[in-house]
Tab-separated table of N, CA and C in Angstrom:
chain	number	residue	atom	x	y	z
A	1	GLY	N	304.848	111.003	63.800
A	1	GLY	CA	304.440	112.072	62.983
A	1	GLY	C	304.387	113.381	63.721
A	2	PHE	N	303.488	113.527	64.730
A	2	PHE	CA	303.270	114.817	65.368
A	2	PHE	C	304.539	115.313	66.051
A	3	LEU	N	305.187	114.446	66.828
A	3	LEU	CA	306.401	114.860	67.527
A	3	LEU	C	307.507	115.228	66.539
A	4	TYR	N	307.553	114.540	65.449
A	4	TYR	CA	308.563	114.820	64.444
A	4	TYR	C	308.362	116.212	63.852
A	5	CYS	N	307.102	116.587	63.689
A	5	CYS	CA	306.790	117.875	63.083
A	5	CYS	C	307.184	119.024	63.985
A	6	ILE	N	306.976	118.887	65.295
A	6	ILE	CA	307.261	120.009	66.186
A	6	ILE	C	308.711	120.026	66.664
A	7	CYS	N	309.410	118.990	66.315
A	7	CYS	CA	310.755	118.896	66.857
A	7	CYS	C	311.692	118.265	65.821
A	8	ASP	N	312.747	118.983	65.454
A	8	ASP	CA	313.704	118.455	64.480
A	8	ASP	C	314.727	117.555	65.142
A	9	ASP	N	314.917	117.740	66.426
A	9	ASP	CA	315.928	116.976	67.147
A	9	ASP	C	315.378	115.587	67.463
A	10	ASP	N	315.984	114.514	66.878
A	10	ASP	CA	315.521	113.136	67.088
A	10	ASP	C	315.612	112.727	68.548
A	11	ASP	N	316.639	113.162	69.229
A	11	ASP	CA	316.832	112.810	70.630
A	11	ASP	C	315.729	113.423	71.493
A	12	LEU	N	315.383	114.678	71.210
A	12	LEU	CA	314.326	115.351	71.956
A	12	LEU	C	312.981	114.663	71.712
A	13	ALA	N	312.723	114.306	70.483
A	13	ALA	CA	311.478	113.622	70.144
A	13	ALA	C	311.385	112.294	70.895
A	14	GLU	N	312.459	111.552	70.964
A	14	GLU	CA	312.474	110.276	71.680
A	14	GLU	C	312.243	110.499	73.166
A	15	ARG	N	312.853	111.523	73.750
A	15	ARG	CA	312.665	111.813	75.178
A	15	ARG	C	311.215	112.214	75.468
A	16	LEU	N	310.608	112.975	74.553
A	16	LEU	CA	309.198	113.352	74.718
A	16	LEU	C	308.299	112.108	74.645
A	17	ARG	N	308.584	111.237	73.695
A	17	ARG	CA	307.812	110.011	73.541
A	17	ARG	C	307.911	109.159	74.799
A	18	VAL	N	309.097	108.984	75.327
A	18	VAL	CA	309.299	108.193	76.540
A	18	VAL	C	308.611	108.861	77.723
A	19	SER	N	308.701	110.170	77.812
A	19	SER	CA	308.073	110.916	78.898
A	19	SER	C	306.550	110.738	78.856
A	20	LEU	N	305.965	110.810	77.670
A	20	LEU	CA	304.522	110.612	77.524
A	20	LEU	C	304.115	109.187	77.924
A	21	LEU	N	304.912	108.203	77.515
A	21	LEU	CA	304.620	106.810	77.862
A	21	LEU	C	304.715	106.578	79.363
A	22	VAL	N	305.729	107.129	80.004
A	22	VAL	CA	305.904	106.970	81.448
A	22	VAL	C	304.736	107.623	82.191
A	23	THR	N	304.356	108.814	81.758
A	23	THR	CA	303.239	109.526	82.385
A	23	THR	C	301.950	108.716	82.228
A	24	ALA	N	301.713	108.189	81.033
A	24	ALA	CA	300.516	107.387	80.781
A	24	ALA	C	300.512	106.131	81.660
A	25	MET	N	301.672	105.480	81.785
A	25	MET	CA	301.758	104.268	82.604
A	25	MET	C	301.554	104.585	84.087
A	26	GLU	N	302.048	105.744	84.535
A	26	GLU	CA	301.879	106.125	85.941
A	26	GLU	C	300.418	106.460	86.249
A	27	GLU	N	299.760	107.067	85.294
A	27	GLU	CA	298.381	107.486	85.515
A	27	GLU	C	297.353	106.391	85.186
A	28	ALA	N	297.782	105.335	84.530
A	28	ALA	CA	296.862	104.290	84.096
A	28	ALA	C	296.035	103.693	85.245
A	29	PRO	N	296.645	103.322	86.382
A	29	PRO	CA	295.834	102.739	87.456
A	29	PRO	C	294.712	103.668	87.933
A	30	SER	N	294.993	104.947	88.074
A	30	SER	CA	293.949	105.870	88.538
A	30	SER	C	292.880	106.080	87.462
A	31	VAL	N	293.283	106.052	86.190
A	31	VAL	CA	292.318	106.181	85.100
A	31	VAL	C	291.421	104.937	85.059
A	32	VAL	N	292.028	103.765	85.201
A	32	VAL	CA	291.252	102.520	85.224
A	32	VAL	C	290.288	102.536	86.408
A	33	GLU	N	290.765	102.949	87.571
A	33	GLU	CA	289.912	103.015	88.757
A	33	GLU	C	288.747	103.981	88.550
A	34	ALA	N	289.027	105.146	87.985
A	34	ALA	CA	287.969	106.126	87.716
A	34	ALA	C	286.966	105.570	86.701
A	35	ASN	N	287.459	104.903	85.662
A	35	ASN	CA	286.568	104.315	84.656
A	35	ASN	C	285.695	103.220	85.264
A	36	ASN	N	286.306	102.368	86.092
A	36	ASN	CA	285.550	101.299	86.743
A	36	ASN	C	284.486	101.867	87.680
A	37	ALA	N	284.841	102.931	88.398
A	37	ALA	CA	283.867	103.568	89.286
A	37	ALA	C	282.705	104.142	88.481
A	38	GLU	N	282.994	104.718	87.331
A	38	GLU	CA	281.953	105.280	86.465
A	38	GLU	C	281.061	104.170	85.903
A	39	ILE	N	281.658	103.068	85.514
A	39	ILE	CA	280.895	101.923	85.005
A	39	ILE	C	279.991	101.372	86.107
A	40	LEU	N	280.512	101.277	87.320
A	40	LEU	CA	279.725	100.790	88.449
A	40	LEU	C	278.538	101.719	88.712
A	41	LYS	N	278.757	103.020	88.651
A	41	LYS	CA	277.662	103.983	88.830
A	41	LYS	C	276.597	103.787	87.756
A	42	GLN	N	277.029	103.570	86.533
A	42	GLN	CA	276.080	103.357	85.435
A	42	GLN	C	275.274	102.072	85.658
A	43	GLN	N	275.960	101.011	86.104
A	43	GLN	CA	275.271	99.742	86.365
A	43	GLN	C	274.267	99.893	87.505
A	44	GLU	N	274.659	100.617	88.562
A	44	GLU	CA	273.749	100.836	89.682
A	44	GLU	C	272.537	101.652	89.248
A	45	ALA	N	272.754	102.663	88.424
A	45	ALA	CA	271.647	103.478	87.929
A	45	ALA	C	270.700	102.629	87.075
A	46	LYS	N	271.271	101.757	86.238
A	46	LYS	CA	270.446	100.888	85.397
A	46	LYS	C	269.651	99.920	86.264
A	47	HIS	N	270.305	99.350	87.286
A	47	HIS	CA	269.624	98.424	88.194
A	47	HIS	C	268.481	99.134	88.926
A	48	HIS	N	268.747	100.340	89.390
A	48	HIS	CA	267.720	101.126	90.089
A	48	HIS	C	266.548	101.412	89.152
A	49	HIS	N	266.863	101.749	87.916
A	49	HIS	CA	265.822	102.016	86.915
A	49	HIS	C	264.976	100.766	86.681
A	50	MET	N	265.624	99.610	86.581
A	50	MET	CA	264.911	98.348	86.362
A	50	MET	C	263.997	98.033	87.556
A	51	GLU	N	264.487	98.286	88.767
A	51	GLU	CA	263.680	98.049	89.966
A	51	GLU	C	262.452	98.953	89.982
A	52	LEU	N	262.633	100.212	89.605
A	52	LEU	CA	261.497	101.135	89.542
A	52	LEU	C	260.490	100.681	88.494
A	53	ALA	N	260.978	100.232	87.355
A	53	ALA	CA	260.095	99.753	86.291
A	53	ALA	C	259.327	98.518	86.755
A	54	ARG	N	260.021	97.616	87.438
A	54	ARG	CA	259.387	96.396	87.943
A	54	ARG	C	258.309	96.743	88.977
A	55	ALA	N	258.631	97.677	89.875
A	55	ALA	CA	257.666	98.087	90.901
A	55	ALA	C	256.449	98.752	90.264
A	56	ALA	N	256.678	99.589	89.254
A	56	ALA	CA	255.573	100.248	88.561
A	56	ALA	C	254.689	99.220	87.864
A	57	ALA	N	255.306	98.201	87.277
A	57	ALA	CA	254.535	97.155	86.595
A	57	ALA	C	253.689	96.384	87.605
A	58	LEU	N	254.255	96.103	88.777
A	58	LEU	CA	253.499	95.383	89.797
A	58	LEU	C	252.330	96.212	90.311
A	59	GLU	N	252.538	97.527	90.434
A	59	GLU	CA	251.455	98.392	90.886
A	59	GLU	C	250.313	98.408	89.879
A	60	LYS	N	250.646	98.263	88.607
A	60	LYS	CA	249.628	98.289	87.558
A	60	LYS	C	248.939	96.932	87.404
A	61	ALA	N	249.537	95.890	87.972
A	61	ALA	CA	248.967	94.550	87.822
A	61	ALA	C	247.591	94.489	88.467
A	62	THR	N	246.683	93.871	87.785
A	62	THR	CA	245.333	93.722	88.329
A	62	THR	C	245.291	92.540	89.282
A	63	ASP	N	244.230	92.468	90.056
A	63	ASP	CA	244.063	91.332	90.954
A	63	ASP	C	244.012	90.023	90.167
A	64	ALA	N	243.384	90.062	89.001
A	64	ALA	CA	243.294	88.853	88.171
A	64	ALA	C	244.675	88.401	87.718
A	65	GLN	N	245.529	89.337	87.331
A	65	GLN	CA	246.883	88.982	86.906
A	65	GLN	C	247.680	88.394	88.061
A	66	ILE	N	247.502	88.944	89.230
A	66	ILE	CA	248.196	88.433	90.413
A	66	ILE	C	247.693	87.029	90.745
A	67	ASP	N	246.371	86.816	90.631
A	67	ASP	CA	245.809	85.475	90.860
A	67	ASP	C	246.389	84.463	89.884
A	68	ILE	N	246.480	84.840	88.619
A	68	ILE	CA	247.045	83.942	87.603
A	68	ILE	C	248.456	83.526	87.999
A	69	LEU	N	249.279	84.497	88.363
A	69	LEU	CA	250.659	84.211	88.744
A	69	LEU	C	250.725	83.312	89.981
A	70	CYS	N	249.917	83.621	90.978
A	70	CYS	CA	249.928	82.820	92.212
A	70	CYS	C	249.504	81.379	91.952
A	71	TYR	N	248.393	81.207	91.234
A	71	TYR	CA	247.924	79.842	90.945
A	71	TYR	C	248.917	79.085	90.057
A	72	TYR	N	249.534	79.796	89.120
A	72	TYR	CA	250.534	79.155	88.252
A	72	TYR	C	251.696	78.620	89.096
A	73	LYS	N	252.169	79.433	90.035
A	73	LYS	CA	253.288	79.012	90.882
A	73	LYS	C	252.898	77.892	91.840
A	74	MET	N	251.632	77.826	92.202
A	74	MET	CA	251.170	76.783	93.125
A	74	MET	C	251.264	75.391	92.510
A	75	TYR	N	251.283	75.297	91.194
A	75	TYR	CA	251.341	73.983	90.544
A	75	TYR	C	252.579	73.197	90.983
A	76	SER	N	253.667	73.903	91.229
A	76	SER	CA	254.909	73.211	91.616
A	76	SER	C	255.027	73.023	93.127
A	77	GLN	N	253.999	73.405	93.862
A	77	GLN	CA	254.017	73.281	95.320
A	77	GLN	C	253.303	72.000	95.754
A	78	PRO	N	253.557	71.539	96.984
A	78	PRO	CA	252.912	70.315	97.474
A	78	PRO	C	251.380	70.413	97.525
A	79	VAL	N	250.837	71.609	97.585
A	79	VAL	CA	249.387	71.787	97.637
A	79	VAL	C	248.713	71.297	96.358
A	80	CYS	N	249.458	71.239	95.267
A	80	CYS	CA	248.901	70.795	93.986
A	80	CYS	C	248.956	69.273	93.899
A	81	LEU	N	247.788	68.691	93.684
A	81	LEU	CA	247.682	67.239	93.564
A	81	LEU	C	247.687	66.890	92.084
A	82	ARG	N	248.783	66.267	91.638
A	82	ARG	CA	248.972	66.033	90.202
A	82	ARG	C	248.671	64.609	89.760
A	83	MET	N	248.432	63.722	90.699
A	83	MET	CA	248.146	62.327	90.362
A	83	MET	C	246.840	61.918	91.040
A	84	ALA	N	246.058	61.101	90.367
A	84	ALA	CA	244.769	60.664	90.909
A	84	ALA	C	244.953	59.941	92.243
A	85	LYS	N	245.995	59.147	92.339
A	85	LYS	CA	246.260	58.398	93.571
A	85	LYS	C	246.601	59.356	94.720
A	86	ALA	N	247.411	60.365	94.426
A	86	ALA	CA	247.764	61.358	95.443
A	86	ALA	C	246.527	62.137	95.870
A	87	PHE	N	245.651	62.402	94.915
A	87	PHE	CA	244.400	63.102	95.222
A	87	PHE	C	243.557	62.261	96.176
A	88	ASP	N	243.372	60.992	95.857
A	88	ASP	CA	242.571	60.106	96.717
A	88	ASP	C	243.151	60.019	98.121
A	89	THR	N	244.471	59.893	98.209
A	89	THR	CA	245.143	59.802	99.512
A	89	THR	C	244.935	61.090	100.309
A	90	ALA	N	245.088	62.230	99.643
A	90	ALA	CA	244.922	63.519	100.320
A	90	ALA	C	243.486	63.690	100.818
A	91	MET	N	242.528	63.277	100.014
A	91	MET	CA	241.112	63.415	100.405
A	91	MET	C	240.779	62.549	101.614
A	92	LYS	N	241.394	61.373	101.710
A	92	LYS	CA	241.147	60.483	102.858
A	92	LYS	C	241.712	61.086	104.142
A	93	LYS	N	242.799	61.859	104.019
A	93	LYS	CA	243.440	62.448	105.196
A	93	LYS	C	242.689	63.670	105.719
A	94	ILE	N	241.872	64.296	104.864
A	94	ILE	CA	241.153	65.506	105.268
A	94	ILE	C	239.773	65.113	105.779
A	95	SER	N	239.510	65.432	107.043
A	95	SER	CA	238.218	65.044	107.617
A	95	SER	C	237.180	66.168	107.523
A	96	ALA	N	237.612	67.397	107.592
A	96	ALA	CA	236.670	68.523	107.555
A	96	ALA	C	236.153	68.749	106.137
A	97	LYS	N	234.812	68.803	106.007
A	97	LYS	CA	234.207	68.984	104.686
A	97	LYS	C	234.662	70.280	104.018
A	98	GLY	N	234.702	71.345	104.799
A	98	GLY	CA	235.101	72.650	104.253
A	98	GLY	C	236.522	72.639	103.730
A	99	LYS	N	237.421	72.016	104.465
A	99	LYS	CA	238.829	71.930	104.043
A	99	LYS	C	238.947	71.085	102.782
A	100	LYS	N	238.188	70.015	102.725
A	100	LYS	CA	238.199	69.126	101.558
A	100	LYS	C	237.728	69.903	100.321
A	101	LEU	N	236.625	70.638	100.474
A	101	LEU	CA	236.072	71.424	99.372
A	101	LEU	C	237.062	72.502	98.930
A	102	ASP	N	237.695	73.172	99.903
A	102	ASP	CA	238.692	74.208	99.574
A	102	ASP	C	239.874	73.624	98.808
A	103	THR	N	240.328	72.444	99.208
A	103	THR	CA	241.454	71.787	98.533
A	103	THR	C	241.097	71.452	97.088
A	104	ILE	N	239.895	70.956	96.886
A	104	ILE	CA	239.448	70.611	95.522
A	104	ILE	C	239.346	71.872	94.670
A	105	LYS	N	238.703	72.905	95.211
A	105	LYS	CA	238.550	74.168	94.469
A	105	LYS	C	239.911	74.778	94.128
A	106	GLU	N	240.814	74.728	95.086
A	106	GLU	CA	242.156	75.275	94.869
A	106	GLU	C	242.863	74.545	93.734
A	107	ASN	N	242.739	73.232	93.705
A	107	ASN	CA	243.399	72.451	92.658
A	107	ASN	C	242.766	72.663	91.289
A	108	ILE	N	241.455	72.858	91.264
A	108	ILE	CA	240.807	73.194	89.990
A	108	ILE	C	241.274	74.578	89.542
A	109	SER	N	241.323	75.519	90.482
A	109	SER	CA	241.738	76.891	90.158
A	109	SER	C	243.177	76.959	89.659
A	110	ILE	N	244.036	76.103	90.188
A	110	ILE	CA	245.426	76.073	89.714
A	110	ILE	C	245.451	75.842	88.211
A	111	ARG	N	244.626	74.932	87.748
A	111	ARG	CA	244.599	74.619	86.310
A	111	ARG	C	243.814	75.656	85.506
A	112	VAL	N	242.624	76.002	85.994
A	112	VAL	CA	241.742	76.890	85.230
A	112	VAL	C	242.272	78.328	85.222
A	113	ILE	N	242.684	78.834	86.389
A	113	ILE	CA	243.162	80.217	86.465
A	113	ILE	C	244.651	80.291	86.160
A	114	GLY	N	245.453	79.448	86.814
A	114	GLY	CA	246.904	79.509	86.644
A	114	GLY	C	247.381	79.183	85.243
A	115	PHE	N	246.768	78.178	84.623
A	115	PHE	CA	247.163	77.779	83.263
A	115	PHE	C	246.212	78.315	82.204
A	116	LYS	N	245.151	78.988	82.680
A	116	LYS	CA	244.141	79.562	81.775
A	116	LYS	C	243.469	78.485	80.926
A	117	TRP	N	243.222	77.333	81.545
A	117	TRP	CA	242.497	76.249	80.877
A	117	TRP	C	241.002	76.466	81.133
A	118	GLU	N	240.472	77.553	80.571
A	118	GLU	CA	239.083	77.919	80.825
A	118	GLU	C	238.093	76.842	80.384
A	119	ASP	N	238.470	76.030	79.412
A	119	ASP	CA	237.562	74.973	78.955
A	119	ASP	C	237.340	73.903	80.033
A	120	LEU	N	238.171	73.882	81.063
A	120	LEU	CA	238.025	72.908	82.152
A	120	LEU	C	237.344	73.524	83.377
A	121	HIS	N	236.830	74.729	83.214
A	121	HIS	CA	236.145	75.427	84.304
A	121	HIS	C	234.924	74.634	84.767
A	122	HIS	N	234.683	74.683	86.065
A	122	HIS	CA	233.474	74.084	86.632
A	122	HIS	C	232.939	75.104	87.638
A	123	PRO	N	231.673	75.490	87.538
A	123	PRO	CA	231.141	76.459	88.512
A	123	PRO	C	231.109	75.855	89.915
A	124	TRP	N	231.214	76.723	90.927
A	124	TRP	CA	231.183	76.250	92.311
A	124	TRP	C	229.739	75.985	92.752
A	125	SER	N	228.794	76.656	92.052
A	125	SER	CA	227.389	76.462	92.423
A	125	SER	C	226.490	76.652	91.201
A	126	LYS	N	225.215	76.236	91.377
A	126	LYS	CA	224.228	76.405	90.306
A	126	LYS	C	222.904	76.771	90.970
A	127	ASN	N	222.318	77.868	90.501
A	127	ASN	CA	221.050	78.364	91.062
A	127	ASN	C	221.125	78.529	92.582
A	128	GLY	N	222.266	79.002	93.072
A	128	GLY	CA	222.431	79.250	94.497
A	128	GLY	C	222.748	78.023	95.329
A	129	VAL	N	222.856	76.879	94.693
A	129	VAL	CA	223.159	75.634	95.416
A	129	VAL	C	224.598	75.226	95.087
A	130	GLN	N	225.397	75.077	96.130
A	130	GLN	CA	226.801	74.703	95.942
A	130	GLN	C	226.915	73.267	95.451
A	131	TYR	N	227.871	73.057	94.529
A	131	TYR	CA	228.171	71.682	94.122
A	131	TYR	C	228.861	70.984	95.284
A	132	SER	N	228.621	69.716	95.437
A	132	SER	CA	229.227	68.954	96.532
A	132	SER	C	230.703	68.712	96.242
A	133	SER	N	231.426	68.362	97.296
A	133	SER	CA	232.845	68.050	97.115
A	133	SER	C	233.006	66.819	96.223
A	134	ASP	N	232.049	65.885	96.272
A	134	ASP	CA	232.122	64.697	95.412
A	134	ASP	C	231.997	65.072	93.937
A	135	GLU	N	231.081	65.995	93.630
A	135	GLU	CA	230.903	66.422	92.238
A	135	GLU	C	232.141	67.146	91.725
A	136	LEU	N	232.666	68.040	92.552
A	136	LEU	CA	233.870	68.783	92.148
A	136	LEU	C	235.092	67.863	92.098
A	137	ALA	N	235.155	66.892	93.005
A	137	ALA	CA	236.269	65.934	93.007
A	137	ALA	C	236.270	65.120	91.718
A	138	LYS	N	235.088	64.722	91.277
A	138	LYS	CA	234.973	63.967	90.020
A	138	LYS	C	235.520	64.808	88.856
A	139	HIS	N	235.183	66.098	88.850
A	139	HIS	CA	235.664	66.988	87.793
A	139	HIS	C	237.194	67.136	87.869
A	140	LEU	N	237.720	67.298	89.085
A	140	LEU	CA	239.173	67.439	89.253
A	140	LEU	C	239.903	66.181	88.803
A	141	LYS	N	239.365	65.027	89.128
A	141	LYS	CA	239.988	63.771	88.686
A	141	LYS	C	240.027	63.692	87.163
A	142	MET	N	238.977	64.169	86.524
A	142	MET	CA	238.951	64.197	85.058
A	142	MET	C	240.084	65.103	84.538
A	143	ILE	N	240.272	66.251	85.185
A	143	ILE	CA	241.344	67.169	84.775
A	143	ILE	C	242.693	66.490	84.955
A	144	ILE	N	242.891	65.854	86.103
A	144	ILE	CA	244.165	65.182	86.378
A	144	ILE	C	244.442	64.092	85.343
A	145	LYS	N	243.414	63.338	84.995
A	145	LYS	CA	243.590	62.280	83.979
A	145	LYS	C	243.949	62.883	82.617
A	146	GLU	N	243.336	64.013	82.286
A	146	GLU	CA	243.668	64.704	81.027
A	146	GLU	C	245.126	65.166	81.031
A	147	GLU	N	245.590	65.625	82.181
A	147	GLU	CA	246.991	66.063	82.303
A	147	GLU	C	247.962	64.911	82.071
A	148	GLN	N	247.559	63.721	82.490
A	148	GLN	CA	248.451	62.558	82.399
A	148	GLN	C	248.620	62.054	80.986
A	149	ARG	N	247.735	62.438	80.096
A	149	ARG	CA	247.834	61.958	78.703
A	149	ARG	C	249.036	62.499	78.025
């Protein structure tokens, strides 16, 4: 259409068409390269923006939110005792009372804080007197048995 309008000579129109096609084919690799470079810049800018957003979100996270995430992730770690038998075996291997108590508290916290199972909460002390590791262990075993159902 357009070439026909500006040119009555069919041969000239064909030569212009071929010339335009050859020019487009010669320039295509550099155009593709420029487009790909522009797309890469856009992707990098988007990635940078996402990283900034993620960092800002982490800065706004409260200590409680960070605790929830940490305890949640601990469930899949060896520190989490998921079977009553494994719990008993682990307790026999720990000789220090403080370490034993810390292990029990940590495992209760994994469930109560990490999974937000607040109904399974057990206080660490009452009227200023700490619960014994045996009392807390009994509570943890109950939680483990509930998990197995």
